[in-house]
Amino acid sequence: MEDLARERLIESARSHHDIKNINLYLANIEENIIRIKNEGESIIDEVFLAFNGSISHISLYAYLYDHKVSVNLDCLQLIYEQSYIEEEKVIGEGSKEQESVVDIAKFDSDLIHYLVSECRSNHDESTNFTHKEIEQIIENHKNRIFDESIRVYKDKYGDAIKIYNCFIDFSHFFYDEKKMKFIKKKKTDIVENYNNYIDANTDVEFYELKYHLLTKKAKGHASVLFWSDALNEIHIKNKTIITSVDAIKLTNTGHQHVIGILGLNRDGDMVIQGIRNEIKLFLNRECVINHGLYCIGHVILVQGRMRLANKTFYAAEIMHPPRNFEEERNEEDMFYDFENEKEKKEIEEYEIIVRKNDRKKNWIIMHDVYLDNPHTFEVLDKMFTLYVNTYPENELPVGFIFMGDFISLKFDYNKNFHNVYIKGFEKLSVMLISKFKLVLEQCYLIFIPGMNDPCACKNSVPQMPILPYY
């Protein structure tokens, strides 16, 4: 290719992709190899052999070498993996018969510039950098980007993701048996010792009240009828007769619909629980599991038969109990402790958008999403980038479900671990706002606490389905 055509290609690539001068090494790689080899102080031959003559690796090494950053093969590969974006094929100028294709490597020029600057500012030119030192510099660069993004976007968007301390920021409740609903208590002073605050008696009492409320919600639906009320009901022809786990008759071997809480017993067996009773649950391949997400602690409705020989309920179908969503609209304040009407309006507008999204597509489910680990954000960044870059050719998933633990250490209520949580979720929110707005606009984001995540009820309080739309 003629020199003029080559220079135009490089200049075009630089102007469009902010590659800066690192790609000039790609254009003049032969001259750079000869020059560096003549100086006799490099490992460029080892780089050539180790990476099968990869022009991108050699160019990156040549760039670092000329900027007095001495690295071994492991360090070079680490820098390459963290800074390499992709190769873009560019067609050179000339007649159709003589057209040639040039691979222009796209690197993260900001990362390379930061790396060189840090190495030259804090180390001598003779320093041979270790893998750990290079890894730390790269991590510092990524943290710097997050910190800068937080400052830029916080003024514009506020707190995209809000982290609440459920003991301090939310009101507590008591159950009014006459009104059959939870009533807010007045906020009390800050609790000094959270571990002492969460006692067994509080757990059991709240557990019973929540289970009572959820079964009442199902009981009020027009399509079902509890067995205890069936004797006085005239029109039972088109209704599903439901029995609670506490009232089930073990001698009834016919088909039954049983409502209870999905759980695990001490032996690790799946059970359906009530307040005073639990029954072992058996699921075979023929069992029909209806739409929805089923987690331990959810109130579920199971159809099946009881076997007396082993006192086990053999499930033929599992579903979520029916609910009256219009009635539940009045209870939203139990979950949102609104500061003002403006914030409440924003939540309502978001819920309207969510309800319009009725696509039945795939969900992406992840667990152990450690938000205090930089590697987690690297994985999430690659995953979101893949979905965004291939849209609309490939449809986005309905949503992303992040399952805990959200911290690599076991949460301690007495050591201000909530600050670590806030920082992790802030990093996630900044990444989504700054790079993946399409995900925020089109997808659900659901967060489910893990076993070691903070939870006021120690994960024991009965829960309705994660998504009420199924």
PDB file of C-alpha atoms in Angstrom, residues 183-386:
ATOM      1  CA  ILE A 183     -50.122   0.066  60.335  1.00  0.00           C
ATOM      2  CA  LYS A 184     -47.038   2.251  60.558  1.00  0.00           C
ATOM      3  CA  LYS A 185     -45.399   2.940  63.871  1.00  0.00           C
ATOM      4  CA  LYS A 186     -43.642   6.201  64.574  1.00  0.00           C
ATOM      5  CA  LYS A 187     -39.932   6.181  63.834  1.00  0.00           C
ATOM      6  CA  THR A 188     -37.712   5.585  66.845  1.00  0.00           C
ATOM      7  CA  ASP A 189     -34.148   6.583  67.539  1.00  0.00           C
ATOM      8  CA  ILE A 190     -31.216   4.913  65.797  1.00  0.00           C
ATOM      9  CA  VAL A 191     -30.661   1.360  66.946  1.00  0.00           C
ATOM     10  CA  GLU A 192     -27.114   0.981  68.273  1.00  0.00           C
ATOM     11  CA  ASN A 193     -26.832  -2.796  68.132  1.00  0.00           C
ATOM     12  CA  TYR A 194     -28.726  -4.363  65.250  1.00  0.00           C
ATOM     13  CA  ASN A 195     -27.894  -7.925  66.273  1.00  0.00           C
ATOM     14  CA  ASN A 196     -29.640  -7.448  69.622  1.00  0.00           C
ATOM     15  CA  TYR A 197     -32.549  -5.712  67.923  1.00  0.00           C
ATOM     16  CA  ILE A 198     -33.292  -8.747  65.743  1.00  0.00           C
ATOM     17  CA  ASP A 199     -34.529 -11.201  68.345  1.00  0.00           C
ATOM     18  CA  ALA A 200     -36.335 -14.499  67.889  1.00  0.00           C
ATOM     19  CA  ASN A 201     -39.631 -13.317  69.355  1.00  0.00           C
ATOM     20  CA  THR A 202     -39.871 -10.448  66.871  1.00  0.00           C
ATOM     21  CA  ASP A 203     -39.105 -12.810  64.011  1.00  0.00           C
ATOM     22  CA  VAL A 204     -41.788 -15.329  64.963  1.00  0.00           C
ATOM     23  CA  GLU A 205     -44.449 -12.693  65.570  1.00  0.00           C
ATOM     24  CA  PHE A 206     -43.782 -10.918  62.276  1.00  0.00           C
ATOM     25  CA  TYR A 207     -43.622 -14.251  60.461  1.00  0.00           C
ATOM     26  CA  GLU A 208     -47.077 -15.270  61.687  1.00  0.00           C
ATOM     27  CA  LEU A 209     -48.633 -11.892  60.888  1.00  0.00           C
ATOM     28  CA  LYS A 210     -47.188 -11.746  57.378  1.00  0.00           C
ATOM     29  CA  TYR A 211     -48.314 -15.308  56.597  1.00  0.00           C
ATOM     30  CA  HIS A 212     -51.767 -14.493  57.960  1.00  0.00           C
ATOM     31  CA  LEU A 213     -51.985 -11.402  55.734  1.00  0.00           C
ATOM     32  CA  LEU A 214     -50.832 -13.200  52.574  1.00  0.00           C
ATOM     33  CA  THR A 215     -53.290 -16.067  52.995  1.00  0.00           C
ATOM     34  CA  LYS A 216     -56.063 -13.542  53.550  1.00  0.00           C
ATOM     35  CA  LYS A 217     -55.154 -11.879  50.263  1.00  0.00           C
ATOM     36  CA  ALA A 218     -55.548 -15.184  48.436  1.00  0.00           C
ATOM     37  CA  LYS A 219     -58.725 -15.946  50.352  1.00  0.00           C
ATOM     38  CA  GLY A 220     -60.344 -12.768  49.088  1.00  0.00           C
ATOM     39  CA  HIS A 221     -59.896 -13.669  45.426  1.00  0.00           C
ATOM     40  CA  ALA A 222     -63.082 -14.579  43.527  1.00  0.00           C
ATOM     41  CA  SER A 223     -61.621 -17.715  41.934  1.00  0.00           C
ATOM     42  CA  VAL A 224     -60.811 -19.591  45.166  1.00  0.00           C
ATOM     43  CA  LEU A 225     -62.546 -20.765  48.283  1.00  0.00           C
ATOM     44  CA  PHE A 226     -60.908 -22.028  51.465  1.00  0.00           C
ATOM     45  CA  TRP A 227     -62.118 -25.415  52.690  1.00  0.00           C
ATOM     46  CA  SER A 228     -63.154 -23.914  56.025  1.00  0.00           C
ATOM     47  CA  ASP A 229     -65.600 -21.624  54.199  1.00  0.00           C
ATOM     48  CA  ALA A 230     -66.837 -24.152  51.632  1.00  0.00           C
ATOM     49  CA  LEU A 231     -69.526 -25.606  53.898  1.00  0.00           C
ATOM     50  CA  ASN A 232     -71.326 -22.263  53.916  1.00  0.00           C
ATOM     51  CA  GLU A 233     -70.788 -21.436  50.243  1.00  0.00           C
ATOM     52  CA  ILE A 234     -73.603 -22.153  47.818  1.00  0.00           C
ATOM     53  CA  HIS A 235     -71.819 -21.430  44.515  1.00  0.00           C
ATOM     54  CA  ILE A 236     -68.666 -23.556  44.658  1.00  0.00           C
ATOM     55  CA  LYS A 237     -68.905 -25.082  41.209  1.00  0.00           C
ATOM     56  CA  ASN A 238     -66.359 -22.811  39.505  1.00  0.00           C
ATOM     57  CA  LYS A 239     -64.098 -22.224  42.483  1.00  0.00           C
ATOM     58  CA  THR A 240     -60.831 -23.880  43.508  1.00  0.00           C
ATOM     59  CA  ILE A 241     -61.051 -25.293  47.015  1.00  0.00           C
ATOM     60  CA  ILE A 242     -57.867 -24.475  48.976  1.00  0.00           C
ATOM     61  CA  THR A 243     -56.599 -25.984  52.218  1.00  0.00           C
ATOM     62  CA  SER A 244     -53.868 -24.451  54.354  1.00  0.00           C
ATOM     63  CA  VAL A 245     -50.942 -26.628  55.442  1.00  0.00           C
ATOM     64  CA  ASP A 246     -52.042 -26.296  59.071  1.00  0.00           C
ATOM     65  CA  ALA A 247     -55.526 -27.643  58.252  1.00  0.00           C
ATOM     66  CA  ILE A 248     -54.586 -30.399  55.805  1.00  0.00           C
ATOM     67  CA  LYS A 249     -55.983 -33.884  56.403  1.00  0.00           C
ATOM     68  CA  LEU A 250     -53.243 -36.480  56.095  1.00  0.00           C
ATOM     69  CA  THR A 251     -55.830 -39.204  55.483  1.00  0.00           C
ATOM     70  CA  ASN A 252     -57.183 -37.461  52.385  1.00  0.00           C
ATOM     71  CA  THR A 253     -55.400 -39.156  49.467  1.00  0.00           C
ATOM     72  CA  GLY A 254     -57.403 -37.385  46.760  1.00  0.00           C
ATOM     73  CA  HIS A 255     -56.315 -34.323  44.811  1.00  0.00           C
ATOM     74  CA  GLN A 256     -55.908 -31.255  47.026  1.00  0.00           C
ATOM     75  CA  HIS A 257     -54.841 -27.640  46.583  1.00  0.00           C
ATOM     76  CA  VAL A 258     -52.608 -26.688  49.520  1.00  0.00           C
ATOM     77  CA  ILE A 259     -51.362 -23.182  50.304  1.00  0.00           C
ATOM     78  CA  GLY A 260     -48.195 -22.672  52.323  1.00  0.00           C
ATOM     79  CA  ILE A 261     -44.636 -21.409  52.347  1.00  0.00           C
ATOM     80  CA  LEU A 262     -41.949 -23.028  50.224  1.00  0.00           C
ATOM     81  CA  GLY A 263     -39.063 -23.968  52.512  1.00  0.00           C
ATOM     82  CA  LEU A 264     -36.354 -26.434  53.462  1.00  0.00           C
ATOM     83  CA  ASN A 265     -36.297 -28.613  56.571  1.00  0.00           C
ATOM     84  CA  ARG A 266     -33.239 -29.439  58.655  1.00  0.00           C
ATOM     85  CA  ASP A 267     -32.370 -32.361  56.387  1.00  0.00           C
ATOM     86  CA  GLY A 268     -32.391 -30.108  53.319  1.00  0.00           C
ATOM     87  CA  ASP A 269     -35.632 -31.572  51.942  1.00  0.00           C
ATOM     88  CA  MET A 270     -38.127 -29.289  50.235  1.00  0.00           C
ATOM     89  CA  VAL A 271     -41.242 -28.704  52.344  1.00  0.00           C
ATOM     90  CA  ILE A 272     -44.401 -26.630  52.333  1.00  0.00           C
ATOM     91  CA  GLN A 273     -44.818 -24.893  55.685  1.00  0.00           C
ATOM     92  CA  GLY A 274     -47.531 -23.268  57.737  1.00  0.00           C
ATOM     93  CA  ILE A 275     -47.408 -21.722  61.202  1.00  0.00           C
ATOM     94  CA  ARG A 276     -47.633 -25.011  63.126  1.00  0.00           C
ATOM     95  CA  ASN A 277     -47.121 -27.681  60.496  1.00  0.00           C
ATOM     96  CA  GLU A 278     -44.894 -28.630  57.580  1.00  0.00           C
ATOM     97  CA  ILE A 279     -45.138 -31.390  55.002  1.00  0.00           C
ATOM     98  CA  LYS A 280     -42.389 -32.841  52.870  1.00  0.00           C
ATOM     99  CA  LEU A 281     -42.830 -31.922  49.200  1.00  0.00           C
ATOM    100  CA  PHE A 282     -41.892 -34.208  46.311  1.00  0.00           C
ATOM    101  CA  LEU A 283     -41.489 -32.903  42.749  1.00  0.00           C
ATOM    102  CA  ASN A 284     -41.035 -35.251  39.811  1.00  0.00           C
ATOM    103  CA  ARG A 285     -40.442 -34.501  36.135  1.00  0.00           C
ATOM    104  CA  GLU A 286     -44.161 -34.527  35.357  1.00  0.00           C
ATOM    105  CA  CYS A 287     -44.862 -31.733  37.854  1.00  0.00           C
ATOM    106  CA  VAL A 288     -46.171 -28.607  36.066  1.00  0.00           C
ATOM    107  CA  ILE A 289     -44.503 -25.436  37.327  1.00  0.00           C
ATOM    108  CA  ASN A 290     -46.458 -22.370  36.234  1.00  0.00           C
ATOM    109  CA  HIS A 291     -44.974 -19.048  35.138  1.00  0.00           C
ATOM    110  CA  GLY A 292     -43.075 -17.126  37.754  1.00  0.00           C
ATOM    111  CA  LEU A 293     -40.053 -17.234  40.025  1.00  0.00           C
ATOM    112  CA  TYR A 294     -40.214 -19.490  43.072  1.00  0.00           C
ATOM    113  CA  CYS A 295     -37.807 -18.911  45.948  1.00  0.00           C
ATOM    114  CA  ILE A 296     -37.524 -20.214  49.485  1.00  0.00           C
ATOM    115  CA  GLY A 297     -39.912 -18.144  51.620  1.00  0.00           C
ATOM    116  CA  HIS A 298     -42.517 -17.611  48.907  1.00  0.00           C
ATOM    117  CA  VAL A 299     -46.157 -18.386  49.568  1.00  0.00           C
ATOM    118  CA  ILE A 300     -47.160 -20.961  46.952  1.00  0.00           C
ATOM    119  CA  LEU A 301     -50.195 -22.997  45.923  1.00  0.00           C
ATOM    120  CA  VAL A 302     -49.564 -26.704  45.266  1.00  0.00           C
ATOM    121  CA  GLN A 303     -51.898 -29.239  43.681  1.00  0.00           C
ATOM    122  CA  GLY A 304     -51.211 -32.908  44.330  1.00  0.00           C
ATOM    123  CA  ARG A 305     -51.873 -35.981  46.470  1.00  0.00           C
ATOM    124  CA  MET A 306     -50.886 -37.007  49.954  1.00  0.00           C
ATOM    125  CA  ARG A 307     -49.201 -40.391  50.442  1.00  0.00           C
ATOM    126  CA  LEU A 308     -49.698 -41.836  53.893  1.00  0.00           C
ATOM    127  CA  ALA A 309     -46.795 -44.317  53.682  1.00  0.00           C
ATOM    128  CA  ASN A 310     -44.126 -41.616  53.879  1.00  0.00           C
ATOM    129  CA  LYS A 311     -46.289 -38.598  54.817  1.00  0.00           C
ATOM    130  CA  THR A 312     -45.174 -36.772  51.676  1.00  0.00           C
ATOM    131  CA  PHE A 313     -47.169 -34.494  49.393  1.00  0.00           C
ATOM    132  CA  TYR A 314     -46.564 -35.420  45.734  1.00  0.00           C
ATOM    133  CA  ALA A 315     -46.973 -32.247  43.682  1.00  0.00           C
ATOM    134  CA  ALA A 316     -48.651 -32.360  40.277  1.00  0.00           C
ATOM    135  CA  GLU A 317     -48.675 -28.577  39.798  1.00  0.00           C
ATOM    136  CA  ILE A 318     -47.121 -25.537  41.505  1.00  0.00           C
ATOM    137  CA  MET A 319     -48.405 -21.993  41.073  1.00  0.00           C
ATOM    138  CA  HIS A 320     -48.530 -18.631  42.787  1.00  0.00           C
ATOM    139  CA  PRO A 321     -51.754 -17.869  44.697  1.00  0.00           C
ATOM    140  CA  PRO A 322     -54.178 -15.465  42.994  1.00  0.00           C
ATOM    141  CA  ARG A 323     -54.085 -11.860  44.169  1.00  0.00           C
ATOM    142  CA  ASN A 324     -56.144  -8.695  43.818  1.00  0.00           C
ATOM    143  CA  PHE A 325     -53.567  -6.186  42.631  1.00  0.00           C
ATOM    144  CA  GLU A 326     -55.911  -3.222  42.711  1.00  0.00           C
ATOM    145  CA  GLU A 327     -56.384  -3.618  46.458  1.00  0.00           C
ATOM    146  CA  GLU A 328     -52.647  -3.880  46.984  1.00  0.00           C
ATOM    147  CA  ARG A 329     -52.087  -0.483  45.339  1.00  0.00           C
ATOM    148  CA  ASN A 330     -53.224   1.102  48.592  1.00  0.00           C
ATOM    149  CA  GLU A 331     -50.429  -0.589  50.520  1.00  0.00           C
ATOM    150  CA  GLU A 332     -47.502   0.804  48.561  1.00  0.00           C
ATOM    151  CA  ASP A 333     -46.535   3.136  51.413  1.00  0.00           C
ATOM    152  CA  MET A 334     -45.591   0.054  53.396  1.00  0.00           C
ATOM    153  CA  PHE A 335     -42.698  -0.466  50.999  1.00  0.00           C
ATOM    154  CA  TYR A 336     -41.903   3.132  50.015  1.00  0.00           C
ATOM    155  CA  ASP A 337     -41.375   5.618  52.814  1.00  0.00           C
ATOM    156  CA  PHE A 338     -41.906   8.648  50.602  1.00  0.00           C
ATOM    157  CA  GLU A 339     -40.324  11.926  51.582  1.00  0.00           C
ATOM    158  CA  ASN A 340     -42.535  13.983  49.288  1.00  0.00           C
ATOM    159  CA  GLU A 341     -45.179  13.797  46.586  1.00  0.00           C
ATOM    160  CA  LYS A 342     -42.640  14.366  43.792  1.00  0.00           C
ATOM    161  CA  GLU A 343     -40.756  11.209  44.657  1.00  0.00           C
ATOM    162  CA  LYS A 344     -44.003   9.267  44.892  1.00  0.00           C
ATOM    163  CA  LYS A 345     -45.030  10.504  41.438  1.00  0.00           C
ATOM    164  CA  GLU A 346     -41.710   9.305  39.967  1.00  0.00           C
ATOM    165  CA  ILE A 347     -42.303   5.820  41.366  1.00  0.00           C
ATOM    166  CA  GLU A 348     -45.828   5.722  39.932  1.00  0.00           C
ATOM    167  CA  GLU A 349     -44.589   6.824  36.490  1.00  0.00           C
ATOM    168  CA  TYR A 350     -41.976   4.066  36.547  1.00  0.00           C
ATOM    169  CA  GLU A 351     -44.624   1.479  37.468  1.00  0.00           C
ATOM    170  CA  ILE A 352     -46.751   2.548  34.485  1.00  0.00           C
ATOM    171  CA  ILE A 353     -43.785   1.984  32.162  1.00  0.00           C
ATOM    172  CA  VAL A 354     -43.133  -1.423  33.717  1.00  0.00           C
ATOM    173  CA  ARG A 355     -46.735  -2.552  33.261  1.00  0.00           C
ATOM    174  CA  LYS A 356     -46.571  -1.771  29.530  1.00  0.00           C
ATOM    175  CA  ASN A 357     -43.636  -4.142  29.133  1.00  0.00           C
ATOM    176  CA  ASP A 358     -45.520  -7.397  28.564  1.00  0.00           C
ATOM    177  CA  ARG A 359     -42.912  -9.255  26.516  1.00  0.00           C
ATOM    178  CA  LYS A 360     -42.435 -12.901  27.421  1.00  0.00           C
ATOM    179  CA  LYS A 361     -38.759 -13.498  26.830  1.00  0.00           C
ATOM    180  CA  ASN A 362     -35.670 -14.665  28.640  1.00  0.00           C
ATOM    181  CA  TRP A 363     -34.473 -13.650  32.068  1.00  0.00           C
ATOM    182  CA  ILE A 364     -30.790 -13.502  33.002  1.00  0.00           C
ATOM    183  CA  ILE A 365     -30.225 -14.820  36.535  1.00  0.00           C
ATOM    184  CA  MET A 366     -26.912 -14.352  38.392  1.00  0.00           C
ATOM    185  CA  HIS A 367     -25.906 -15.290  41.918  1.00  0.00           C
ATOM    186  CA  ASP A 368     -23.114 -14.252  44.300  1.00  0.00           C
ATOM    187  CA  VAL A 369     -22.816 -10.837  42.632  1.00  0.00           C
ATOM    188  CA  TYR A 370     -20.047  -9.455  44.856  1.00  0.00           C
ATOM    189  CA  LEU A 371     -20.239  -5.695  44.382  1.00  0.00           C
ATOM    190  CA  ASP A 372     -17.087  -5.171  46.454  1.00  0.00           C
ATOM    191  CA  ASN A 373     -15.027  -7.153  43.915  1.00  0.00           C
ATOM    192  CA  PRO A 374     -13.678  -5.343  40.787  1.00  0.00           C
ATOM    193  CA  HIS A 375     -13.832  -8.605  38.801  1.00  0.00           C
ATOM    194  CA  THR A 376     -17.629  -8.598  39.188  1.00  0.00           C
ATOM    195  CA  PHE A 377     -17.863  -5.290  37.348  1.00  0.00           C
ATOM    196  CA  GLU A 378     -15.609  -6.563  34.570  1.00  0.00           C
ATOM    197  CA  VAL A 379     -17.961  -9.515  34.017  1.00  0.00           C
ATOM    198  CA  LEU A 380     -21.074  -7.326  34.169  1.00  0.00           C
ATOM    199  CA  ASP A 381     -19.526  -4.814  31.776  1.00  0.00           C
ATOM    200  CA  LYS A 382     -18.798  -7.533  29.196  1.00  0.00           C
ATOM    201  CA  MET A 383     -22.274  -9.015  29.559  1.00  0.00           C
ATOM    202  CA  PHE A 384     -24.148  -5.699  29.213  1.00  0.00           C
ATOM    203  CA  THR A 385     -21.880  -4.639  26.332  1.00  0.00           C
ATOM    204  CA  LEU A 386     -22.721  -7.820  24.442  1.00  0.00           C
TER     205      LEU A 386
END
